[in-house]
Short mmCIF file of C-alpha atoms in Angstrom, two decimals:
data_model
loop_
_atom_site.label_atom_id
_atom_site.label_comp_id
_atom_site.label_asym_id
_atom_site.label_seq_id
_atom_site.Cartn_x
_atom_site.Cartn_y
_atom_site.Cartn_z
CA MET A 28 299.23 -36.11 -0.62
CA LEU A 29 299.79 -32.75 1.06
CA GLY A 30 300.36 -29.41 -0.39
CA ALA A 31 301.62 -28.80 -3.96
CA ARG A 32 303.40 -31.27 -5.66
CA TYR A 33 306.39 -30.23 -7.85
CA ASP A 34 307.17 -31.95 -10.91
CA GLY A 35 310.80 -30.86 -11.74
CA ALA A 36 311.64 -33.91 -13.93
CA ASN A 37 312.61 -32.81 -17.43
CA VAL A 38 313.46 -35.02 -20.42
CA ASP A 39 316.44 -32.91 -21.17
CA GLU A 40 317.58 -32.26 -17.78
CA THR A 41 320.71 -34.39 -17.97
CA THR A 42 321.71 -32.90 -21.19
CA LEU A 43 321.04 -29.34 -19.75
CA ILE A 44 323.00 -30.25 -16.75
CA ARG A 45 325.97 -31.54 -18.85
CA GLN A 46 325.97 -28.39 -20.93
CA ALA A 47 325.79 -26.17 -17.98
CA GLN A 48 328.67 -28.11 -16.41
CA ARG A 49 330.61 -27.27 -19.43
CA GLY A 50 329.88 -23.49 -18.71
CA ASP A 51 326.71 -23.17 -20.84
CA LEU A 52 324.90 -20.49 -18.85
CA GLU A 53 322.00 -20.62 -21.27
CA ALA A 54 321.38 -24.17 -20.46
CA PHE A 55 321.67 -23.49 -16.74
CA ASN A 56 319.17 -20.87 -17.08
CA ARG A 57 316.75 -23.22 -18.42
CA LEU A 58 317.21 -25.28 -15.32
CA VAL A 59 316.72 -22.03 -13.21
CA ILE A 60 313.37 -21.54 -14.87
CA THR A 61 312.41 -24.97 -14.16
CA TYR A 62 313.22 -25.00 -10.61
CA GLN A 63 313.16 -21.24 -9.56
CA LYS A 64 309.70 -21.32 -8.00
CA GLN A 65 310.39 -24.34 -5.66
CA VAL A 66 313.76 -22.86 -4.72
CA TYR A 67 312.27 -19.39 -4.06
CA ASN A 68 309.34 -20.83 -2.07
CA LEU A 69 311.71 -22.87 0.22
CA ALA A 70 313.71 -19.67 0.66
CA TYR A 71 310.61 -17.54 1.46
CA ARG A 72 309.29 -20.02 3.90
CA LEU A 73 312.60 -20.29 5.72
CA MET A 74 313.44 -16.67 5.58
CA GLY A 75 309.88 -15.29 6.17
CA ASP A 76 310.29 -12.18 3.91
CA GLN A 77 310.55 -11.53 0.32
CA ALA A 78 313.76 -9.52 0.06
CA SER A 79 315.79 -12.04 2.12
CA ALA A 80 314.35 -14.99 0.06
CA GLU A 81 315.24 -13.17 -3.23
CA ASP A 82 318.82 -12.68 -2.06
CA ALA A 83 319.01 -16.24 -0.81
CA THR A 84 317.54 -17.68 -4.02
CA GLN A 85 319.97 -15.65 -6.31
CA GLU A 86 322.80 -16.40 -4.08
CA ALA A 87 321.81 -20.08 -4.41
CA PHE A 88 321.59 -20.22 -8.27
CA ILE A 89 325.03 -18.41 -8.49
CA SER A 90 326.51 -20.82 -6.11
CA ALA A 91 324.82 -23.72 -8.02
CA PHE A 92 326.21 -22.67 -11.36
CA ARG A 93 329.76 -22.16 -9.88
CA GLY A 94 329.61 -25.55 -8.12
CA LEU A 95 327.91 -27.55 -10.85
CA ARG A 96 331.00 -29.85 -11.25
CA GLY A 97 330.26 -31.05 -7.76
CA TYR A 98 326.94 -32.38 -8.78
CA ARG A 99 327.32 -36.15 -9.03
CA GLY A 100 323.76 -37.22 -10.16
CA GLY A 101 320.55 -38.11 -8.24
CA SER A 102 317.79 -35.68 -7.78
CA PHE A 103 318.84 -32.26 -9.25
CA ARG A 104 316.08 -30.63 -7.51
CA ALA A 105 317.03 -31.91 -4.15
CA TRP A 106 320.60 -30.81 -4.88
CA LEU A 107 319.46 -27.22 -5.67
CA LEU A 108 317.00 -27.07 -2.66
CA ARG A 109 320.16 -28.25 -0.53
CA ILE A 110 322.06 -25.23 -1.72
CA VAL A 111 319.23 -22.74 -1.10
CA ARG A 112 318.82 -24.30 2.31
CA ASN A 113 322.30 -23.79 3.12
CA ALA A 114 322.24 -20.14 1.78
CA CYS A 115 319.38 -19.51 4.20
CA TYR A 116 321.10 -21.09 7.14
CA ASP A 117 324.30 -19.02 6.35
CA GLU A 118 322.10 -16.03 6.42
CA PHE A 119 320.78 -16.93 9.76
CA ARG A 120 324.23 -17.58 11.15
CA ARG A 121 325.21 -14.11 9.97
CA ARG A 122 322.19 -12.69 11.79
CA GLN A 123 322.83 -14.79 14.66
CA ARG A 124 326.26 -13.09 15.34
CA ARG A 125 324.61 -9.81 15.79
CA PRO A 126 321.63 -10.71 18.24
CA THR A 127 322.01 -13.14 20.96
CA THR A 128 319.63 -15.83 19.91
CA SER A 129 320.46 -19.39 19.13
CA LEU A 130 320.04 -21.03 15.62
CA GLU A 131 317.49 -23.36 17.14
CA GLU A 132 315.36 -20.46 18.21
CA LEU A 133 315.98 -18.32 15.27
CA SER A 134 312.82 -17.27 13.39
CA PRO A 135 311.66 -14.14 11.84
CA PHE A 136 309.29 -13.59 14.65
CA ASN A 137 309.73 -13.68 18.42
CA GLY A 138 309.25 -17.23 19.68
CA ASP A 139 307.73 -15.66 22.80
CA ALA A 140 304.79 -14.18 21.09
CA THR A 141 301.76 -13.59 23.14
CA PRO A 142 298.17 -13.39 22.34
CA ASP A 143 298.45 -9.69 22.20
CA SER A 144 301.27 -9.78 19.68
CA ILE A 145 299.17 -12.12 17.60
CA GLY A 146 296.18 -9.94 17.67
CA GLU A 147 298.48 -7.23 16.64
CA LEU A 148 299.55 -9.20 13.76
CA ILE A 149 296.13 -9.69 12.52
CA ASP A 150 295.25 -6.23 13.04
CA LYS A 151 297.96 -5.21 10.70
CA GLY A 152 296.21 -6.74 7.87
CA GLU A 153 292.56 -5.93 6.98
CA GLY A 154 291.18 -6.43 10.42
CA PRO A 155 289.27 -9.26 11.90
CA GLU A 156 286.02 -7.76 10.97
CA THR A 157 286.76 -7.33 7.30
CA ALA A 158 289.36 -10.00 6.68
CA THR A 159 288.23 -13.42 5.26
CA GLU A 160 288.55 -16.30 7.43
CA GLU A 161 290.79 -17.86 5.01
CA ALA A 162 293.32 -14.84 5.01
CA GLU A 163 293.31 -15.09 8.84
CA LEU A 164 293.92 -18.70 8.99
CA ARG A 165 296.97 -18.29 6.47
CA ARG A 166 298.40 -15.62 8.44
CA ALA A 167 298.09 -17.73 11.61
CA ILE A 168 299.76 -20.70 9.99
CA GLU A 169 302.58 -18.64 8.61
CA ASP A 170 303.16 -17.17 12.09
CA CYS A 171 303.26 -20.49 13.67
CA LEU A 172 305.53 -21.91 11.01
CA ASN A 173 307.93 -18.99 11.55
CA ARG A 174 307.99 -19.62 15.09
CA LEU A 175 309.37 -23.08 14.62
CA PRO A 176 313.03 -23.71 14.92
CA LEU A 177 314.82 -23.52 11.66
CA ASP A 178 315.54 -27.26 11.45
CA TYR A 179 311.87 -28.12 12.24
CA ARG A 180 310.58 -25.36 9.89
CA THR A 181 312.72 -26.68 6.97
CA ILE A 182 311.20 -30.14 7.37
CA ALA A 183 307.57 -28.90 7.58
CA VAL A 184 308.02 -26.86 4.63
CA LEU A 185 309.68 -29.66 2.58
CA VAL A 186 307.23 -32.30 3.40
CA ASP A 187 303.94 -30.53 4.41
CA ILE A 188 303.91 -27.60 2.06
CA GLN A 189 306.11 -28.52 -0.86
CA GLY A 190 305.22 -32.14 -0.66
CA TYR A 191 308.56 -33.94 -0.95
CA ASP A 192 308.85 -37.48 0.38
CA TYR A 193 311.05 -38.37 3.32
CA ARG A 194 313.86 -39.54 1.06
CA GLU A 195 314.11 -36.36 -0.89
CA ALA A 196 313.75 -34.34 2.23
CA ALA A 197 316.66 -36.29 3.76
CA THR A 198 318.78 -35.48 0.72
CA VAL A 199 318.04 -31.80 1.04
CA ILE A 200 318.94 -31.58 4.65
CA ASP A 201 321.63 -34.21 4.37
CA LYS A 202 320.43 -36.30 7.14
CA PRO A 203 319.17 -39.69 7.59
CA LEU A 204 315.63 -40.72 7.30
CA GLY A 205 315.08 -41.15 11.03
CA THR A 206 315.84 -37.47 11.47
CA VAL A 207 313.38 -36.46 8.92
CA LYS A 208 310.66 -38.52 10.77
CA SER A 209 311.41 -37.11 14.13
CA ARG A 210 311.80 -33.61 13.19
CA LEU A 211 308.64 -33.81 11.14
CA ALA A 212 306.61 -35.25 14.04
CA ARG A 213 308.02 -32.36 16.36
CA ALA A 214 307.39 -29.75 13.92
CA ARG A 215 303.66 -30.96 13.65
CA ALA A 216 303.31 -31.16 17.15
CA ARG A 217 304.65 -27.64 17.77
CA LEU A 218 302.38 -26.21 14.92
CA ARG A 219 299.34 -28.00 16.56
CA ASP A 220 300.11 -26.39 19.77
CA CYS A 221 300.62 -22.95 18.20
CA LEU A 222 297.52 -23.09 16.25
CA GLN A 223 295.58 -23.79 19.28
CA GLN A 224 296.59 -20.28 20.56
CA TYR A 225 294.72 -19.02 17.58
CA ARG A 226 291.60 -21.07 18.36
CA GLU A 227 290.42 -18.07 20.40
CA LEU A 228 291.01 -15.62 17.62
CA LEU A 229 289.86 -17.88 14.74
CA PRO A 230 287.09 -19.89 16.37
CA THR A 231 285.58 -21.17 13.11
CA ALA A 232 288.76 -22.05 11.24
CA PHE A 233 290.45 -24.15 13.90
CA ARG A 234 288.31 -26.65 15.71
CA LEU A 235 290.46 -29.77 16.40
CA GLU A 236 288.87 -30.66 19.60
CA ASP A 237 285.36 -30.34 17.98
CA GLU A 238 286.28 -32.63 15.02
CA THR A 239 287.77 -35.21 17.27
CA ARG A 240 284.61 -35.35 19.35
CA LYS A 241 282.34 -36.11 16.29
CA MET B 4 294.45 -28.92 24.90
CA THR B 5 294.17 -32.68 24.46
CA LYS B 6 295.66 -35.65 25.65
CA GLY B 7 297.50 -35.83 22.39
CA ASN B 8 300.02 -33.65 24.16
CA GLN B 9 301.00 -36.37 26.55
CA LEU B 10 302.05 -38.82 23.85
CA SER B 11 305.32 -40.12 23.99
CA ASN B 12 307.98 -39.02 21.18
CA ARG B 13 307.73 -42.50 20.02
CA ASP B 14 304.17 -42.53 19.44
CA LEU B 15 304.18 -38.94 18.02
CA GLU B 16 306.83 -40.09 15.33
CA ARG B 17 304.59 -43.21 14.58
CA LEU B 18 301.47 -41.13 14.09
CA SER B 19 303.20 -38.69 12.02
CA ALA B 20 304.85 -41.32 9.77
CA TYR B 21 301.61 -43.22 9.68
CA LEU B 22 300.01 -40.00 8.23
CA ASP B 23 302.44 -40.07 5.33
CA GLY B 24 302.30 -43.78 4.73
CA ALA B 25 305.91 -44.16 5.99
CA LEU B 26 305.38 -46.94 8.31
CA SER B 27 306.20 -50.59 7.36
CA GLU B 28 303.26 -52.79 7.03
CA LYS B 29 303.73 -54.48 10.17
CA GLU B 30 304.12 -51.21 12.12
CA ALA B 31 300.94 -49.71 10.49
CA SER B 32 298.79 -52.74 11.43
CA ARG B 33 300.01 -52.67 15.02
CA LEU B 34 299.39 -49.00 15.29
CA GLU B 35 295.88 -49.36 13.81
CA ALA B 36 295.12 -51.99 16.40
CA ARG B 37 296.08 -49.40 19.12
CA LEU B 38 294.16 -46.66 17.35
CA ARG B 39 290.90 -48.66 17.59
CA GLU B 40 291.55 -49.42 21.36
CA GLU B 41 293.01 -45.94 22.50
CA PRO B 42 290.79 -42.88 21.76
CA THR B 43 293.54 -40.46 22.87
CA LEU B 44 295.83 -41.83 20.43
CA GLN B 45 293.08 -41.52 17.77
CA GLN B 46 292.38 -37.89 18.86
CA ALA B 47 296.07 -37.20 18.64
CA LEU B 48 296.22 -38.62 15.11
CA GLN B 49 293.35 -36.44 14.06
CA GLU B 50 294.89 -33.44 15.48
CA LEU B 51 298.23 -34.12 13.57
CA LYS B 52 296.26 -34.61 10.42
CA LYS B 53 294.47 -31.50 10.55
CA THR B 54 297.74 -29.54 11.48
CA ALA B 55 299.37 -31.02 8.42
CA GLN B 56 296.38 -30.23 6.15
CA MET B 57 296.26 -26.64 7.34
CA VAL B 58 299.99 -26.16 6.75
CA ALA B 59 299.66 -27.80 3.30
CA SER B 60 296.91 -25.33 2.48
CA LEU B 61 299.31 -22.49 2.34
CA SER B 62 299.37 -21.25 -1.20
CA GLU B 63 302.45 -21.20 -3.27
CA ILE B 64 304.37 -17.95 -3.35
CA SER B 65 304.55 -16.39 -6.81
CA LEU B 66 307.81 -15.38 -8.04
CA PRO B 67 308.66 -11.71 -7.51
CA ARG B 68 311.10 -11.91 -10.67
CA SER B 69 313.11 -14.27 -12.59
CA PHE B 70 316.30 -15.59 -11.18
CA THR B 71 318.05 -16.47 -14.46
CA LEU B 72 321.76 -15.62 -14.35
CA THR B 73 323.54 -13.14 -16.38
CA PRO B 74 327.26 -13.62 -17.39
CA GLU B 75 328.22 -10.72 -15.03
CA MET B 76 326.56 -12.53 -12.05
CA VAL B 77 328.71 -15.63 -12.55
CA GLY B 78 332.03 -13.89 -13.61
CA ILE B 79 331.76 -14.60 -17.21
CA ARG B 80 332.97 -11.76 -19.39
CA ASP B 81 332.50 -11.36 -23.14
CA ARG B 82 335.91 -11.48 -24.77
CA PRO B 83 336.74 -9.74 -27.97
CA ARG B 84 336.24 -11.52 -31.17
CA ILE B 85 339.95 -11.53 -31.88
CA TYR B 86 340.56 -13.67 -28.79
CA PRO B 87 340.13 -16.99 -30.57
CA VAL B 88 342.01 -15.86 -33.54
CA MET B 89 344.94 -14.73 -31.23
CA ARG B 90 344.83 -17.97 -29.21
CA LEU B 91 344.95 -20.00 -32.49
CA ALA B 92 347.88 -17.85 -33.59
CA THR B 93 349.77 -18.45 -30.30
CA ALA B 94 349.24 -22.13 -30.52
CA LEU B 95 350.44 -22.27 -34.22
CA ALA B 96 353.59 -20.13 -33.45
CA THR B 97 354.46 -22.42 -30.55
CA PHE B 98 353.96 -25.40 -32.37
CA ALA B 99 356.37 -23.89 -35.27
CA PHE B 100 358.83 -22.94 -32.60
CA PHE B 101 359.12 -26.38 -31.18
CA ALA B 102 359.13 -27.87 -34.71
CA VAL B 103 362.17 -25.74 -35.59
CA VAL B 104 363.76 -26.40 -32.26
CA GLY B 105 363.37 -30.09 -33.08
CA ILE B 106 364.58 -29.89 -36.54
CA ASP B 107 367.68 -27.95 -35.23
CA ALA B 108 368.28 -30.61 -32.66
CA ILE B 109 368.08 -33.46 -35.19
CA THR B 110 370.23 -31.63 -37.58
CA ASN B 111 372.77 -30.90 -34.79
CA PHE B 112 372.77 -34.49 -33.85
CA ALA B 113 373.43 -35.54 -37.57
CA LEU B 114 376.18 -32.93 -37.63
CA ASN B 115 377.88 -34.04 -34.60
CA GLY B 116 377.65 -37.63 -35.69
CA ALA B 117 379.54 -36.68 -38.93
CA LEU B 118 381.73 -34.09 -37.38
CA ALA B 119 385.13 -35.70 -37.37
CA PRO B 120 384.83 -36.86 -41.16
CA ALA B 121 383.31 -33.55 -41.95
CA SER B 122 386.26 -31.65 -40.67
CA LYS B 123 388.51 -33.77 -42.87
CA GLU B 124 386.50 -32.97 -45.62
CA GLN B 125 386.34 -29.48 -45.15
CA VAL B 126 390.03 -29.43 -45.16
CA ALA B 127 390.27 -31.53 -47.99
CA MET B 128 387.67 -30.05 -50.16
CA GLU B 129 389.00 -26.62 -50.12
CA ALA B 130 392.71 -27.61 -50.65
CA PRO B 131 392.33 -29.91 -53.50
CA ALA B 132 390.57 -27.42 -55.63
CA PRO B 133 393.80 -26.86 -57.55
CA ALA B 134 394.81 -30.43 -57.40
CA ALA B 135 391.71 -31.72 -58.96
CA ASP B 136 393.67 -33.49 -61.72
CA THR B 137 395.90 -35.28 -59.29
CA LEU B 138 393.04 -36.32 -57.16
CA ALA B 139 391.08 -37.50 -60.06
CA THR B 140 393.81 -39.77 -61.07
CA GLY B 141 393.57 -41.45 -57.68
CA ALA B 142 396.81 -39.91 -56.35
CA THR B 143 394.97 -38.60 -53.29
CA PRO B 144 391.57 -39.83 -52.78
CA VAL B 145 389.49 -37.86 -50.53
CA GLU B 146 386.19 -39.16 -49.05
CA GLY B 147 383.04 -37.62 -49.66
CA LEU B 148 384.14 -35.34 -52.54
CA ASP B 149 382.41 -35.26 -55.79
CA LEU B 150 385.51 -35.32 -57.89
CA GLU B 151 383.85 -35.12 -61.15
CA GLU B 152 382.20 -31.72 -60.36
CA TYR B 153 385.36 -30.67 -59.04
CA ARG B 154 387.27 -31.46 -62.07
CA ILE B 155 384.74 -29.67 -64.47
CA GLU B 156 385.23 -26.46 -62.27
CA GLN B 157 389.08 -26.77 -62.38
CA GLU B 158 388.92 -27.40 -66.12
CA GLU B 159 387.07 -24.33 -66.67
CA VAL B 160 389.47 -22.20 -64.69
CA ALA B 161 392.48 -23.96 -66.47
CA ALA B 162 390.92 -22.90 -69.78
CA SER B 163 392.60 -19.49 -69.20
CA GLU B 164 395.59 -18.45 -71.15
CA ILE B 165 397.67 -18.02 -68.06
CA ALA B 166 396.98 -21.47 -67.05
CA ALA B 167 398.50 -22.85 -70.29
CA GLU B 168 401.58 -20.79 -69.89
CA ALA B 169 402.03 -21.99 -66.25
CA GLU B 170 401.61 -25.56 -67.37
CA ASN B 171 404.38 -25.35 -69.63
CA GLU B 172 406.62 -23.93 -67.04
CA MET B 173 405.51 -26.40 -64.33
CA ASP B 174 406.20 -29.36 -66.79
CA ARG B 175 409.71 -28.19 -67.02
CA ALA B 176 410.25 -27.44 -63.55
CA ALA B 177 408.53 -30.46 -61.90
CA PRO B 178 407.23 -33.08 -64.12
CA SER B 179 406.35 -35.56 -61.37
CA GLY B 180 402.71 -36.59 -60.53
CA VAL B 181 402.90 -34.87 -57.39
CA LEU B 182 403.75 -31.65 -58.93
CA GLY B 183 400.83 -32.04 -61.11
CA LEU B 184 399.05 -30.79 -58.30
CA THR B 185 400.38 -27.36 -59.03
CA GLU B 186 399.78 -27.34 -62.52
CA GLU B 187 396.35 -26.09 -62.19
CA THR B 188 396.98 -24.05 -59.20
CA GLN B 189 399.28 -21.94 -60.87
CA PRO B 190 396.69 -20.37 -63.24
CA LEU B 191 394.82 -18.97 -60.35
CA VAL B 192 397.78 -17.11 -59.24
CA PRO B 193 399.43 -16.55 -62.64
CA GLN B 194 401.87 -13.67 -62.16
CA GLU B 195 403.55 -15.18 -59.09
CA GLY B 196 403.86 -18.53 -60.66
CA LYS B 197 405.42 -17.04 -63.75
CA THR B 198 407.90 -14.96 -61.97
CA GLU B 199 408.90 -17.52 -59.15
CA ALA B 200 409.13 -20.48 -61.20
CA PRO B 201 412.42 -19.59 -62.96
CA GLU B 202 413.85 -18.52 -59.60
CA LEU B 203 413.59 -22.03 -58.21
CA PRO B 204 414.21 -24.40 -60.94
CA GLY B 205 414.15 -28.10 -60.71
CA THR B 206 412.55 -28.13 -57.29
CA PRO B 207 408.79 -28.61 -56.37
CA THR B 208 409.26 -25.81 -53.88
CA SER B 209 409.34 -23.42 -56.54
CA VAL B 210 406.11 -24.38 -57.83
CA ALA B 211 404.59 -24.41 -54.37
CA SER B 212 405.84 -21.10 -53.57
CA GLY B 213 404.56 -19.76 -56.79
CA THR B 214 401.02 -21.03 -56.00
CA ALA B 215 400.81 -20.31 -52.52
CA GLY B 216 402.78 -16.99 -52.65
CA GLY B 217 404.17 -17.49 -49.14
CA GLU B 218 406.75 -19.06 -47.11
CA LEU B 219 404.53 -21.45 -45.33
CA ALA B 220 403.85 -23.16 -48.54
CA VAL B 221 407.58 -23.41 -49.22
CA ASP B 222 408.44 -24.91 -45.90
CA ALA B 223 405.42 -27.33 -46.04
CA VAL B 224 406.59 -28.66 -49.41
CA GLU B 225 409.94 -29.16 -48.48
CA ALA B 226 409.15 -31.12 -45.50
CA GLU B 227 406.70 -33.21 -47.42
CA PRO B 228 407.59 -33.09 -50.93
CA GLU B 229 405.95 -36.27 -52.07
CA LEU B 230 402.17 -35.93 -51.76
CA THR B 231 400.30 -33.82 -49.76
CA PRO B 232 400.65 -30.23 -50.25
CA THR B 233 396.96 -29.84 -50.18
CA ILE B 234 396.84 -28.64 -46.64
CA GLU B 235 399.53 -26.17 -47.01
CA ILE B 236 398.05 -24.72 -50.14
CA GLN B 237 394.57 -24.40 -48.61
CA PRO B 238 394.90 -20.80 -47.60
CA THR B 239 395.70 -19.89 -51.04
CA TYR B 240 392.50 -21.15 -52.41
CA THR B 241 390.07 -20.59 -49.76
CA PRO B 242 388.69 -17.58 -51.19
CA MET B 243 387.80 -19.43 -54.32
CA PRO B 244 384.05 -19.81 -54.92
CA THR B 245 384.74 -23.68 -55.53
CA SER B 246 385.28 -24.29 -52.08
CA THR B 247 381.80 -23.42 -51.13
CA SER B 248 380.01 -24.76 -54.11
CA ILE B 249 380.98 -28.38 -53.42
CA PRO B 250 377.98 -30.32 -51.97
CA LEU B 251 378.47 -32.29 -48.67
CA ARG B 252 376.42 -35.29 -48.33
CA GLY B 253 374.82 -36.08 -44.90
CA THR B 254 375.87 -32.92 -43.16
CA VAL B 255 374.44 -29.47 -42.66
CA GLN B 256 375.78 -26.19 -44.23
CA PRO B 257 376.61 -23.42 -41.78
CA GLU B 258 374.07 -21.32 -43.58
CA GLN B 259 371.30 -23.77 -42.95
CA ARG B 260 372.28 -23.96 -39.35
CA SER B 261 372.22 -20.24 -38.97
CA ILE B 262 368.79 -19.98 -40.70
CA LEU B 263 367.46 -22.52 -38.26
CA ARG B 264 368.77 -20.51 -35.37
CA VAL B 265 367.34 -17.27 -36.55
CA ALA B 266 363.98 -19.08 -37.20
CA GLU B 267 364.14 -20.39 -33.72
CA PHE B 268 364.68 -16.98 -32.18
CA GLY B 269 362.07 -15.51 -34.30
CA LEU B 270 359.29 -18.04 -33.77
CA GLY B 271 360.16 -18.11 -30.00
CA GLY B 272 359.81 -14.46 -29.78
CA VAL B 273 356.63 -14.39 -31.83
CA ALA B 274 355.14 -17.24 -29.83
CA LEU B 275 355.92 -15.20 -26.43
CA LEU B 276 354.49 -11.99 -27.96
CA LEU B 277 351.58 -13.62 -29.13
CA ALA B 278 350.83 -15.37 -25.73
CA GLY B 279 351.31 -12.15 -24.00
CA LEU B 280 348.73 -10.39 -26.30
CA THR B 281 346.37 -13.17 -25.90
CA LEU B 282 346.50 -13.00 -22.19
CA TRP B 283 346.19 -9.35 -22.22
CA ILE B 284 343.10 -9.54 -24.33
CA ALA B 285 341.57 -12.24 -22.17
CA ARG B 286 342.26 -10.08 -18.94
CA LYS B 287 341.01 -6.89 -20.48
CA ASP B 288 337.83 -5.42 -19.22
#
C-alpha cells in the first residue's frame, strides 16, 4: 500500500540467527546487510539527521548482537527495529536532560515553527524559484514529520513510510494494536494540519481542499 | 481548514484505519454508509488519504556506509593460535590428575581393607626368611606368603660353605624341629654362629644368639623356646634382599604408593600451571 515495502524474509534467516546466537559474527553481519537499510531509515526518520542516525544504527546492531540470545522467535526485523527505536529514544532522553523539553514534544525542529521559519527552511535549499516542486514538497513533509511528537512520528514512519502493517508496528513499539491505530490517526491529523501551513508556500503541491471539492 | 478538523477522535481513528483496511467488515460497511451521507466525513477521509500518500512519497534514504560489525566493536578478540592447544592440554592434565587421584583413592581403600593382615604378613614375611625350611614343613604356616619362592631363595643362600658348617654345629646343639629354624639363618651370619654356638651348648638360645647376634634374640628365645622366634629374629634379616622381593597379593607396595603420590602432585601442578597459562593467553591483548 503506502510507501516502500520491505521484504526482509530470508530462507536462511533462521539458520543465520542460530549461528549468530552461537557467536558467529559473520552470520550476524549477513543479517545486518539484509536489514541495515530499514534500520537506518527508521533511525534517520526518528533522529532527523545523518550523524545521529548512524550512531543509533550502529549502536542498535551492536546491542542486537550482544542480546541475540534474548531473541525468542517472531519477526526478526521487528525485533531489530525495536532495538533501534529504543536506541533513538535513549538518545532523545539524553538530549532531554540538557534542554528543558518533554519527550512528547521532542523533535529535531522547534515545534513552534512559524511560516517565517518554514520559508527560511526552504530558502536554505536551492530557493523557491529554482527548486523543483517535488523537492519543496519533500522538505515540507520532512519538516512536518519532524515536528511530530516522537511516539506519533515513530508510528507514521513505520506504517506510512516503511509500510509495515499494524501488527508489526505494534511489535516494534511494544504496544497493543489499539495504540497503533490511535497514534497513527493522530499523527496523520497533525501532519494534515501541518501541511496546510505549507499550502501558501507550495500552492500547486498541496491542494487538499481543491481535491475534495471535485 | 476543513470540517475534518472537527471530527471526533473516534471518527478520526475509524477513517485512518479504514484507509489501511484495518476495520472489520461490519465497521467498514457502517462507515461507508456514513461516508455516503456525510460529505464532511468524506472530505476528512480524502484529506487523510492525501496526507498519508504524501508522507509515503518520501524516498528511502540511501545508506551512508555499511553497518556490519567488526570483532573489536563487539569485544571479540583474536586469540593466539596456541590457545586451543593450551586449553586441550589443560583439560588433559586435569583429567590425568583426577584419574591418578582416583587410582590412589582406590588403592588406598584396598590397602586399608587389607591393612591388618598385611601388617601381620609384613612381620612374618621378613622374619621367616631364615626359617624357610621350618615353614615349608608346616611348622609355622603364614598367610599370604609364597613359600615355594621363599624356599628357593633360602636354598641358594644355604648353598654356601659357611652354611654347611653351621648346619653341622646346629644339628649337634639343637636337633629339634624348632631349632631347624636357625639352621639356615646361621649361614647369613656365619662368624657369630660359629663362635657362639660352642659357648652355649645344648640350648636353643645359643643358636638364636648366634643368628641374631644380640641379647634381644636370646631373651626372646628363652621366653618362647618352642616355636616362634621369627619375630625376634626379624631385625637380623631385615636388610636381606629377600624381604622385599616377596610378592604380596592384594596389597600395594609402598613404592607404588609413593609413585602415585608423586604423580598426583606433579599432575596437579602441571594442570594448575597450564590453566594459569591458558587464562593468561586468553586475557592477553
